[in-house]
Every structure is written in structure tokens, then in C-alpha cells.
Coordinates of C-alpha atoms and ligand atoms in Angstrom, one line a residue:
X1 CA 59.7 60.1 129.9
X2 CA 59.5 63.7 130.7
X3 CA 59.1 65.3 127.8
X4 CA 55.7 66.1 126.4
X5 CA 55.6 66.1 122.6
X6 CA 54.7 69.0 120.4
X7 CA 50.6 69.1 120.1
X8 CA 50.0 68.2 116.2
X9 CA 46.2 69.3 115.0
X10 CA 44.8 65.9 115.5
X11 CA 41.6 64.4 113.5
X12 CA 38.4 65.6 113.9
X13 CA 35.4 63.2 114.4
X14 CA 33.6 62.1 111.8
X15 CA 36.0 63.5 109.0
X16 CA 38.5 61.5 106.8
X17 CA 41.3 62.9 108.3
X18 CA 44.1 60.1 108.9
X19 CA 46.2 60.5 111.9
X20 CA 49.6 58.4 113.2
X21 CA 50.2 58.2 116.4
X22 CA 53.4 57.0 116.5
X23 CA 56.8 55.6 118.4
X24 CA 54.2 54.6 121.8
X25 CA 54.5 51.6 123.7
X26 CA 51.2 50.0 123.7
X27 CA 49.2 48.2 126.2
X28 CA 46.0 47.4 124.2
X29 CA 44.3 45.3 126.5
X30 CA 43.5 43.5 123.5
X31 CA 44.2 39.4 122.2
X32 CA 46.4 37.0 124.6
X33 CA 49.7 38.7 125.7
X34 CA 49.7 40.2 129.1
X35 CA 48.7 43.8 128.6
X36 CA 47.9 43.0 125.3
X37 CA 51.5 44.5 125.2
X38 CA 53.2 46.3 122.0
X39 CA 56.6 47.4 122.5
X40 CA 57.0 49.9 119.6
X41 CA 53.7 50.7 118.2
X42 CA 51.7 52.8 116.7
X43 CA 47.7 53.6 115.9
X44 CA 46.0 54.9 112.8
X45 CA 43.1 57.0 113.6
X46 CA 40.5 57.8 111.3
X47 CA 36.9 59.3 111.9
X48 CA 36.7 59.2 115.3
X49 CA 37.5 55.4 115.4
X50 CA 40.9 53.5 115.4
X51 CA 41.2 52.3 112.1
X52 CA 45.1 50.1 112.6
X53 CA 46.8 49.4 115.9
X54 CA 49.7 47.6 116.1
X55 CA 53.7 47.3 115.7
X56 CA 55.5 49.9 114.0
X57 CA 57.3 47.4 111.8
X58 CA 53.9 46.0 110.7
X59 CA 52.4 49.5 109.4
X60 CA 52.1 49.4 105.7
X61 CA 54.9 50.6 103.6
X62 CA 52.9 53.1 101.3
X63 CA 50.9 54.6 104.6
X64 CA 50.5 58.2 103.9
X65 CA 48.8 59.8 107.2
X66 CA 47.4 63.5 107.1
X67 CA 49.1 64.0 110.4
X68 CA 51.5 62.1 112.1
X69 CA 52.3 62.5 116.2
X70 CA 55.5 61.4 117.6
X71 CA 55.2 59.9 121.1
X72 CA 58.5 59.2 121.6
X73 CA 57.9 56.3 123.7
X74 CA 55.2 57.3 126.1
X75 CA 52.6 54.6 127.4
X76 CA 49.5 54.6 125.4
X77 CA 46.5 52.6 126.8
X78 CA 42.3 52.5 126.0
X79 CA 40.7 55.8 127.9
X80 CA 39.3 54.1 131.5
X81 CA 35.8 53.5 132.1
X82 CA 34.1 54.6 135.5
X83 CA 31.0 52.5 134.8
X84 CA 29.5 53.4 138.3
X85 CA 29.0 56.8 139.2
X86 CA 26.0 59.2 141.1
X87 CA 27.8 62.1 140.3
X88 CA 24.5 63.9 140.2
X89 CA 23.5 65.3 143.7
X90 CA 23.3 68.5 145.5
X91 CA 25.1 69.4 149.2
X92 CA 28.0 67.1 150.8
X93 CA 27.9 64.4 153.7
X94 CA 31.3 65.8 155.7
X95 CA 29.0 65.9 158.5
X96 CA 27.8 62.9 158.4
X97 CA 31.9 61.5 157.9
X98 CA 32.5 63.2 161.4
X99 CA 29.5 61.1 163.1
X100 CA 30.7 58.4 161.5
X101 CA 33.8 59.1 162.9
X102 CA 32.7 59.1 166.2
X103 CA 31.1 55.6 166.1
X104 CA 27.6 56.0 164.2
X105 CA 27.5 53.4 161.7
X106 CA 25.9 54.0 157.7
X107 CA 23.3 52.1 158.4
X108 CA 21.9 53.9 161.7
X109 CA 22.4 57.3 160.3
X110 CA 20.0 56.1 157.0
X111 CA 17.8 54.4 159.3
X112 CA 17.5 57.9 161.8
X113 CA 16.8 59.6 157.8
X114 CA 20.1 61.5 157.5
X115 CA 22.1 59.4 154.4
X116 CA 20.9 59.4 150.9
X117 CA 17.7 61.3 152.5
X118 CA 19.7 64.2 153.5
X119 CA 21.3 64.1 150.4
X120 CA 18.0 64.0 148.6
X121 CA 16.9 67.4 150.5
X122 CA 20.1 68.6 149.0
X123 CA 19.6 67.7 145.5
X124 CA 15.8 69.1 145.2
X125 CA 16.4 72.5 146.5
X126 CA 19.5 72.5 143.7
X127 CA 18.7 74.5 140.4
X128 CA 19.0 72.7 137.2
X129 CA 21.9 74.8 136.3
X130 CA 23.5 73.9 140.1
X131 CA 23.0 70.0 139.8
X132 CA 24.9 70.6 136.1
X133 CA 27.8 72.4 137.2
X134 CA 28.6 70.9 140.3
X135 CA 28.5 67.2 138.2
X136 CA 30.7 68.6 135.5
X137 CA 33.4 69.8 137.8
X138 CA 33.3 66.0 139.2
X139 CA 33.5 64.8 135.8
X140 CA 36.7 66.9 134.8
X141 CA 38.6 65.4 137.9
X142 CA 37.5 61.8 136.6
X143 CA 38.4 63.0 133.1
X144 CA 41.7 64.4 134.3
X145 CA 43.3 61.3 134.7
X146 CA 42.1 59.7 131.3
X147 CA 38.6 59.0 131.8
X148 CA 36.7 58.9 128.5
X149 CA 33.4 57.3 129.8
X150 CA 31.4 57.6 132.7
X151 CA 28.2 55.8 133.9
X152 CA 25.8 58.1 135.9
X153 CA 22.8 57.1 137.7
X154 CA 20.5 58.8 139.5
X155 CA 18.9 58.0 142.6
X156 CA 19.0 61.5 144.4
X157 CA 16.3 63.0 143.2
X158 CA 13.2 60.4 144.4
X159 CA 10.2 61.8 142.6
X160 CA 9.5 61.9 139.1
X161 CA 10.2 65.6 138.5
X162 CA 13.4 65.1 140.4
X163 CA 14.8 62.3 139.2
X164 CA 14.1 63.4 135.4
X165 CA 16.4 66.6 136.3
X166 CA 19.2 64.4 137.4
X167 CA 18.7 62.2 134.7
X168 CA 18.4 64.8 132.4
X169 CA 21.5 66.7 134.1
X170 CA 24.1 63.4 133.6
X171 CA 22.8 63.9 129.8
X172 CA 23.8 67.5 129.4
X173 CA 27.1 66.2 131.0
X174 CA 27.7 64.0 127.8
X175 CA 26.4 66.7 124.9
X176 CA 28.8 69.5 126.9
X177 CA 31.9 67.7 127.9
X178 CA 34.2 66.0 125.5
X179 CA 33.5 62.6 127.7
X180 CA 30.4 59.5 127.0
X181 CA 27.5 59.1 129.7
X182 CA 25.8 56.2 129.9
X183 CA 22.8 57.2 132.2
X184 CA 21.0 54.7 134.9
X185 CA 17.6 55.0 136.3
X186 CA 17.7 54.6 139.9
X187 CA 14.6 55.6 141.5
X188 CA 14.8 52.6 143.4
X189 CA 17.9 54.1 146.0
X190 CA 15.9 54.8 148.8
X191 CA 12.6 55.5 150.1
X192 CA 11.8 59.3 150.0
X193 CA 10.4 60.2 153.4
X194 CA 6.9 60.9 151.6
X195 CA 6.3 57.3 151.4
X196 CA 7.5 56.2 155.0
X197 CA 6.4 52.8 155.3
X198 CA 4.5 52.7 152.1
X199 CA 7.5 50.7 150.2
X200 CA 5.6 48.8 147.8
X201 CA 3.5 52.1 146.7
X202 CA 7.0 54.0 145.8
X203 CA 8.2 51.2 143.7
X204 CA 5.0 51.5 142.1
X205 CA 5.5 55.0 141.5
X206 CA 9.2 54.2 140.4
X207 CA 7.9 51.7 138.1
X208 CA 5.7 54.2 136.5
X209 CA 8.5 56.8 136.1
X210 CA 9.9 54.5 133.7
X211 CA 8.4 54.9 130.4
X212 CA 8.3 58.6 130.3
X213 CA 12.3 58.7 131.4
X214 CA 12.3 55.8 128.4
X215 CA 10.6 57.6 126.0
X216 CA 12.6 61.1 127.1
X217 CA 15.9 59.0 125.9
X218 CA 17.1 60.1 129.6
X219 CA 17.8 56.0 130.4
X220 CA 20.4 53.8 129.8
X221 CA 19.9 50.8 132.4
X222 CA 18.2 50.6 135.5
X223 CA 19.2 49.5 138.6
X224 CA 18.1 49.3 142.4
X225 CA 19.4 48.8 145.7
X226 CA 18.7 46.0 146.6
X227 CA 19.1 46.0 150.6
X228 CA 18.4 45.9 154.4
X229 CA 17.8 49.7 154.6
X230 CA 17.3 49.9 150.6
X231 CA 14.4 47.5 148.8
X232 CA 13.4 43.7 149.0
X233 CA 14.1 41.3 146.6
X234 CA 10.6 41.1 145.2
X235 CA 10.6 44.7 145.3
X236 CA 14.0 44.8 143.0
X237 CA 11.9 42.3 140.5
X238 CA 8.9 44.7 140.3
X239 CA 11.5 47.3 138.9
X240 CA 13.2 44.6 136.6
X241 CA 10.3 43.3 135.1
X242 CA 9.3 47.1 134.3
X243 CA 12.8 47.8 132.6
X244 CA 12.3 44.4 130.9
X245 CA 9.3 45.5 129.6
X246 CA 11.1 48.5 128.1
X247 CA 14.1 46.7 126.2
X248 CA 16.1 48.2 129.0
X249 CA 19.1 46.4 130.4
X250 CA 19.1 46.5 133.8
X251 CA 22.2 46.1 136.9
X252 CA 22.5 45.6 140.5
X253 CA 23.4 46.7 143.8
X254 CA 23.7 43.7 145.6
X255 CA 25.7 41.9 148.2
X256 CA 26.6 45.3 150.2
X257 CA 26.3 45.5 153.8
X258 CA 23.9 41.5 153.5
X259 CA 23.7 38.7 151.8
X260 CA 20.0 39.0 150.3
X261 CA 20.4 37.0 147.1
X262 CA 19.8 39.9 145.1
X263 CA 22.9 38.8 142.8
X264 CA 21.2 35.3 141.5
X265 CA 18.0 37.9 140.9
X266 CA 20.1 40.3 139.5
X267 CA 21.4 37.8 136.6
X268 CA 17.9 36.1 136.1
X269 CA 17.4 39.1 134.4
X270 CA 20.9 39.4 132.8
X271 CA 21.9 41.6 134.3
X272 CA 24.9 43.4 133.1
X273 CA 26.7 44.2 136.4
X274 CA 26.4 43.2 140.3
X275 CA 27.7 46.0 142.3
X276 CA 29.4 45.8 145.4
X277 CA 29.1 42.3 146.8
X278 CA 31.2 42.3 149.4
X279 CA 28.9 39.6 151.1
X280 CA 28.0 37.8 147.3
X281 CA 27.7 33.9 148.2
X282 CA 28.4 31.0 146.0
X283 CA 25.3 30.7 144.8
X284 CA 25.5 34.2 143.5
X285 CA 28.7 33.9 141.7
X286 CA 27.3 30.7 140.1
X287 CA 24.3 32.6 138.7
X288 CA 26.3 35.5 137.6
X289 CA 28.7 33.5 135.7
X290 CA 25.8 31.5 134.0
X291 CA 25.1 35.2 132.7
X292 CA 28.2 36.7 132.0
X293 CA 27.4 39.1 134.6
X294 CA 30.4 41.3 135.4
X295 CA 31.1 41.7 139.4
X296 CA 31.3 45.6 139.8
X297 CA 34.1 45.8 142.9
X298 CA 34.0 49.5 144.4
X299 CA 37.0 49.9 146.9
X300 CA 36.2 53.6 147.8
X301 CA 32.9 52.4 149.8
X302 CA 34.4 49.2 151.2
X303 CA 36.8 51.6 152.3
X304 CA 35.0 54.8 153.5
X305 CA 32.5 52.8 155.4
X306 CA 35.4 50.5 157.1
X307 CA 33.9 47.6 155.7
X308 CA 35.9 44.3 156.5
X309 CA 34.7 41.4 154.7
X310 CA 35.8 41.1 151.6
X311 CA 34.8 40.6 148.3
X312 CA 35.0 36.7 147.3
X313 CA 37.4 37.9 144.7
X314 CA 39.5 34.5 144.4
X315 CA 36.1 32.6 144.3
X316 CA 35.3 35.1 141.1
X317 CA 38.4 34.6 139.3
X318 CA 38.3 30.9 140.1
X319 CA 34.2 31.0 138.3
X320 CA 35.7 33.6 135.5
X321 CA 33.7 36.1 136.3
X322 CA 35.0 39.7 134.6
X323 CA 35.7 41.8 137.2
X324 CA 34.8 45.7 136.7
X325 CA 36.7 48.8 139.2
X326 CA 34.6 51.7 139.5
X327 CA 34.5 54.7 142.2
X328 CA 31.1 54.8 142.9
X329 CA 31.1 58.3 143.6
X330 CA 28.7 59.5 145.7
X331 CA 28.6 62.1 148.6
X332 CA 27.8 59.6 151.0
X333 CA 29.8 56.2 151.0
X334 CA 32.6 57.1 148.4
X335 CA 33.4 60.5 148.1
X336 CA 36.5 59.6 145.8
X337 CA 36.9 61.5 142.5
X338 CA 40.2 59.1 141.2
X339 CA 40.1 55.9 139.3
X340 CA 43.8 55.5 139.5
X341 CA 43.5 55.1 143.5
X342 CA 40.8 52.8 143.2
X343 CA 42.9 50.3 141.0
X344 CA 45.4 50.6 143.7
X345 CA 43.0 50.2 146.0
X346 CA 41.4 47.0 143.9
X347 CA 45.6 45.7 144.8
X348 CA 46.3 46.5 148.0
X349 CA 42.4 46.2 150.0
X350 CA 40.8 43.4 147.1
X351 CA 44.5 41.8 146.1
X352 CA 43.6 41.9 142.4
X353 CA 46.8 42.0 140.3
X354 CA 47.5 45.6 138.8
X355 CA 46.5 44.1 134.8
X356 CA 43.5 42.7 136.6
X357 CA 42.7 46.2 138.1
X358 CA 43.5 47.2 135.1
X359 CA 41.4 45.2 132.8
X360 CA 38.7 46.2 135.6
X361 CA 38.7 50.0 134.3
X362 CA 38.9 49.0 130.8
X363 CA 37.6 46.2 128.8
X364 CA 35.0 44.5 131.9
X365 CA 33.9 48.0 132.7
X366 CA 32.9 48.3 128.9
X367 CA 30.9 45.4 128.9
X368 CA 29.4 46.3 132.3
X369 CA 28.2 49.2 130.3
X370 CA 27.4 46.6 127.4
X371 CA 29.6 48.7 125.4
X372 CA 31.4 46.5 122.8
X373 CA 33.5 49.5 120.9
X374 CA 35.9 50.7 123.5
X375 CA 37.9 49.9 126.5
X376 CA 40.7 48.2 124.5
X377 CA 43.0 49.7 121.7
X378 CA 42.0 47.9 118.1
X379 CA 40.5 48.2 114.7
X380 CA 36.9 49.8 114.5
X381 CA 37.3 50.1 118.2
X382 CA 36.3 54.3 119.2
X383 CA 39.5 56.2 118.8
X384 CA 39.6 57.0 123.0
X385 CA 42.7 56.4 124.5
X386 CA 45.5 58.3 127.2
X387 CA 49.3 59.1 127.0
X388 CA 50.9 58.3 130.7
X389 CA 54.3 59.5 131.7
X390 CA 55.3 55.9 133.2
X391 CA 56.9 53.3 132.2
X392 CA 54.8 50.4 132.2
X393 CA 51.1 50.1 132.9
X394 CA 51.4 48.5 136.0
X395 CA 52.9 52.2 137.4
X396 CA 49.4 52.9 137.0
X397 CA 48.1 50.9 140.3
X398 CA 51.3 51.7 142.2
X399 CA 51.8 55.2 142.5
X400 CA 48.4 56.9 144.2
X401 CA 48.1 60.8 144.9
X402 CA 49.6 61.5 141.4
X403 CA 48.7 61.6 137.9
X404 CA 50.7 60.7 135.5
X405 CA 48.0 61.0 132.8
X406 CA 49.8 63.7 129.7
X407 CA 47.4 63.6 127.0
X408 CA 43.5 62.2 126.3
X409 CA 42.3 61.6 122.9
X410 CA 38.5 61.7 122.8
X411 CA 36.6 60.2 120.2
X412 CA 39.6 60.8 118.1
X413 CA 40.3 64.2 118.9
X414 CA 42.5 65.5 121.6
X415 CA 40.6 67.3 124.2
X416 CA 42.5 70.5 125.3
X417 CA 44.3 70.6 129.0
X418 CA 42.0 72.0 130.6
X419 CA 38.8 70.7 128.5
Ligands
LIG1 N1 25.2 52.0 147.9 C1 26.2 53.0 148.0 O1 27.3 52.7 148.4 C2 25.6 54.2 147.6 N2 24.3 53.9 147.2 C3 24.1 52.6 147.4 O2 23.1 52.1 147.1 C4 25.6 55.2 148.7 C5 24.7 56.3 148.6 C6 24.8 57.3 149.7 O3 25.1 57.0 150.8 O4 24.4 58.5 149.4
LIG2 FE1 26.6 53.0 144.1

């Protein structure tokens, strides 16, 4: 499938507008069949949503569509879902890469305050405007290749004034770009050198950011790092109980470099993702799938840091926890800016099967966002999905260093090339 079909004026959001996209092999992600496959079908978008998806056969003899788009048989699947981002920051760590390089491990460089510190310098010398534009042409490389939603957290920023900016700069991302943020408080990344050794007084201060990001609208979920070189256990509860106390949901990095339990915490409070958990224990998984918890694998870090234990990813399919893909961009563990290679990376590092890495940028990415209305192709689902120039879905995990990805409808409406 070479050819790319004539651009038809496509449905605006929000009006009454029908819209048939037509002749497009389906992979819905949605009901019982592998793929949620549909050989020949087609979807009826109206108002931003999907309003019919299904086979061609099955549409409804008297259909009468304002617009109709032939896609002559491409691939049509849900937009992906990066639901693990900090896209926010200012500067680059290709320094840091080379010590690395030379046999300086993550952790020593964040304990001798280079790391997320040096990225923090970095961010707070940034202007508002910097931290914006530098984030948006991030998120068009993500959006590129069929990326409709993004989770941003920040975590770069460390004070209050800071970390509002970042926060507020993953919101401007959303109102500017034709692309949904969800936005995740992460004060609790690291300890910003003007606390050294006063740990328990910055997740005060943390803590007390909260409302006032809250009652800005800036926060989606909260999260923490829950780590060796990032915060203790009890510490992580401080910030959950303060996001419980605030309706907010909250998620998890846990399980990345240690095993510190922080998973089991992590779904005490319900949460809605663990992230990482390369060294996630039994005990953890068992907590997580009491919750529904979704296990957030991130291959770019596992792989940029050289990592070599492994997710328990058999153990997690065996429990039925959803498993969730993501890049985890960030300047300093995964500098990666492609979902595609991390569901090949998800196969080849993580063996997950290319519908589970599949199902891992769609549908359990959704929920880790607790986002119920996209991330498969049905009725009343949003109208976000992508038009791939390969043959099956599975393409998708194989190839790496290409994109097949032809068109992106956004909330209905088809965002321009070069949006
Ligand atoms: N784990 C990670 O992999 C990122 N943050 C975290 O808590 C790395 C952040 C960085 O190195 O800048
Ligand atoms: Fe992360």
C-alpha cells in the first residue's frame, strides 16, 4: 500500500458533521479476536467521537455520510498512548552518556549530583517560552508516528515556582498542539541540592505544593520515585496520602534499579500504574493485580542504562496484570523520542508478543492514564486513530528506524502533515 489517498475535508469536533472512513483493514483492539481484527471495515465519525466501527458489509443500508474517505485498504488502528513521559526539561545529558560510557554508573553520577540535578540547573535557568518550545518539538516527533496522547510529569523543576512552570508548560502543550496531556506532579524525583540531607523537610514542601498545583488544574496524578538515590517508602506514602487527600490518583516509580517494595505501596493506594520494575517481586505483582494496577514497562531506560535483569514479564502475564509500553522520555535515562522502537524493544529485550506490545501502547496505556474513552477503535470511544502503510499490525513492532505512520486523525479531525 503505497498510495496515499486524496485528503477529503474531514469532521470538525464538536459539529454534526458525519464522516466514513472507509475500505480500511481494522485492528480495533477492541472485543475477543486477536487484534480485535476487521478485515474490510469502516468507521463512522461524528463530533469528535466514533460513532460506528465495524465491517463494511454491516454498515447500514440507508447510511448517508457528509463525507466519505476511501482508504483503500490501509491499516487503521486507535492513535498510541505514551502514558509516561518528562518531556518538560531544559539542557541534554550527552555528557553524562559519554561518562557513562566510560564506566561511571547512573547511580554514582546522581549520587556525585550530576543526573536529574544537573538537569534541574538546566530547566530553571530555561524561560517559560524555552521549556514550551523545546517540549513541543519532542511532542511532534511522538506525534509523528501516530501519537494522540501523551502523559507529562514533571519532576525537573524542584521548587514550587519551578515545578508549576513545567507543569504549567506540559498544559500549554495540550491547548496548542492537536495532541491530549495528561499532566503528573512529580516533585518527588529527586532531592534539590537546597535540601541536602533534609529529605523529610522537601517532601514536606512537596506535599504542600500540592493543593495550589490542584487548585491551578495543572495536576493530573501524582507520582514519586520511589528509590535508593530517589525517596523512602514512608516518604512515597507522605506524598500519597497528600494526593489522596486531593481526589488525585496517584502512580509509581518503583522496582528500578532495587527491590524496595514500593509496588505493594504503590497499589495500597490504587494506584493506576507501577513504572519500571525491573526488580518488582512476587509480592508486588500480587498487590498490583489485587488493584488492577497496570505494570508500566519502559525498554528505552532498561536499555540506555544497560540494565540486565529483567522485568518479571511471564510472572505478570501469568497474574493478568495489563501491561503498559511507554518511552519514558527523559534527557537522562531514555533519551528516545519513538514509540514504535519501544514496542520492538518491549519484543526483542522484554519478549512480549508484538499484539501484547501492542495492546501496551493502546488500550493498558489508556487505563494507566485512567482514561476509559480511547486506546481502542469503538462506539462513543474519541475519534483518534492512525493510517499505517503496512500490512498488518504486527509490521508495527518489526520494522524500527522507519515510520510507516500516513495519516492521524485527532479528536476527529485530521491534523495537517506537519501539525
Ligand atoms: N527514573 C528514570 O528513569 C527517570 N526518572 C526516574 O525516576 C530518569 C530521570 C533522569 O535521569 O533525568
Ligand atoms: Fe520516568
Amino acid at each position: 500500500m503505497n498510495s496515499t489517498p486524496t485528503p477529503t475535508p474531514t469532521d470538525a469536533s464538536g459539529s454534526g458533521t458525519t464522516t466514513l472512513w472507509r475500505n480500511a483493514r481494522l485492528a480495533t483492539m477492541a472485543g475477543p479476536v486477536a487484534w480485535g481484527w476487521v478485515g474490510h471495515g469502516a468507521l463512522l465519525v461524528q463530533g469528535g467521537k466514533l460513532q460506528w466501527v465495524g465491517a463494511e458489509s454491516d454498515l447500514p443500508v440507508d447510511l448517508k455520510p457528509d463525507a466519505e474517505v476511501d482508504l483503500q485498504g490501509a491499516l487503521v488502528t486507535p492513535g498510541l498512548i505514551d502514558a509516561h513521559t518528562h518531556l518538560v526539561y531544559g539542557g541534554d545529558r550527552a555528557a553524562e552518556f559519554e561518562l557513562r560510557l566510560q564506566g561511571a554508573t547512573y547511580e554514582e553520577i546522581a549520587r556525585a549530583g550530576g543526573g536529574i540535578r544537573s538537569t534541574v540547573t538546566a530547566t530553571r535557568v530555561a524561560s517559560d517560552d524555552t521549556l514550551f518550545q523545546t517540549a513541543a518539538a519532542r511532542a511532534r516527533t511522538l506525534m509523528a508516528e501516530g501519537v494522540t496522547t501523551i502523559e507529562v510529569k514533571s519532576g525537573y523543576g524542584l521548587s514550587e515556582a519551578h515545578e508549576a512552570r513545567c507543569l504549567r508548560a506540559a498544559r500549554r502543550l495540550g491547548r496548542e498542539l492537536p495532541l491530549a496531556v495528561r499532566t503528573t506532579s512529580l516533585g518527588a524525583h529527586a532531592l534539590p541540592a537546597e535540601f541536602e540531607h533534609r529529605a523529610d523537610d522537601y517532601i514536606d514542601a512537596v506535599c504542600a505544593w500540592l493543593p495550589a498545583q490542584h487548585a491551578e488544574g495543572l495536576v493530573d496524578a501524582v507520582d514519586a520515585f520511589c528509590e535508593g538515590i530517589g525517596f523512602t517508602p514512608a516518604q512515597t506514602r507522605r506524598v500519597f496520602d497528600a494526593a489522596q487527600a486531593l481526589g488525585l490518583p496517584v502512580k509509581l516509580h518503583a522496582e528500578q534499579l532495587s527491590d524496595l517494595g514500593g509496588s505493594a505501596l504503590a497499589a495500597e493506594y490504587g494506584a493506576l500504574s507501577c513504572d519500571h520494575l525491573e526488580f518488582l517481586s512476587p509480592r508486588g505483582i500480587a498487590a498490583m493485580q489485587a488493584t488492577g494496577t497496570v505494570a508500566m514497562l519502559l525498554p528505552g531506560a532498561y536499555y540506555f542504562l544497560h540494565e540486565t535483569h529483567l522485568p518479571p514479564v511471564q510472572l505478570l502475564r501469568d497474574a493478568g496484570v495489563p501491561i503498559a509500553i511507554a518511552t519514558d522520555h527523559n534527557p537522562g535515562s531514555s533519551p528516545v523520542l519513538s514509540l514504535l522502537l519501544m514496542m520492538n524493544m518491549a519484543c526483542t529485550l522484554f519478549r512480549l508478543t508484538p499484539e501484547e506490545a501492542f495492546r501496551g501502547v493502546t488500550v493498558h496505556a489508556a487505563r494507566a492514564l485512567g482514561l476509559a474513552d480511547r486506546g481502542t477503535l469503538a462506539a462513543r470511544q474519541r475519534a483518534d486513530f492512525a493510517v499505517w502503510d503496512v500490512d498488518h499490525p504486527r509490521a508495527l513492532a518489526y520494522r524500527f528506524g522507519v515510520n510507516p505512520c500516513r495519516r492521524v486523525v485527532f479528536g476527529g479531525v485530521e491534523r495537517a502533515r506537519e501539525a
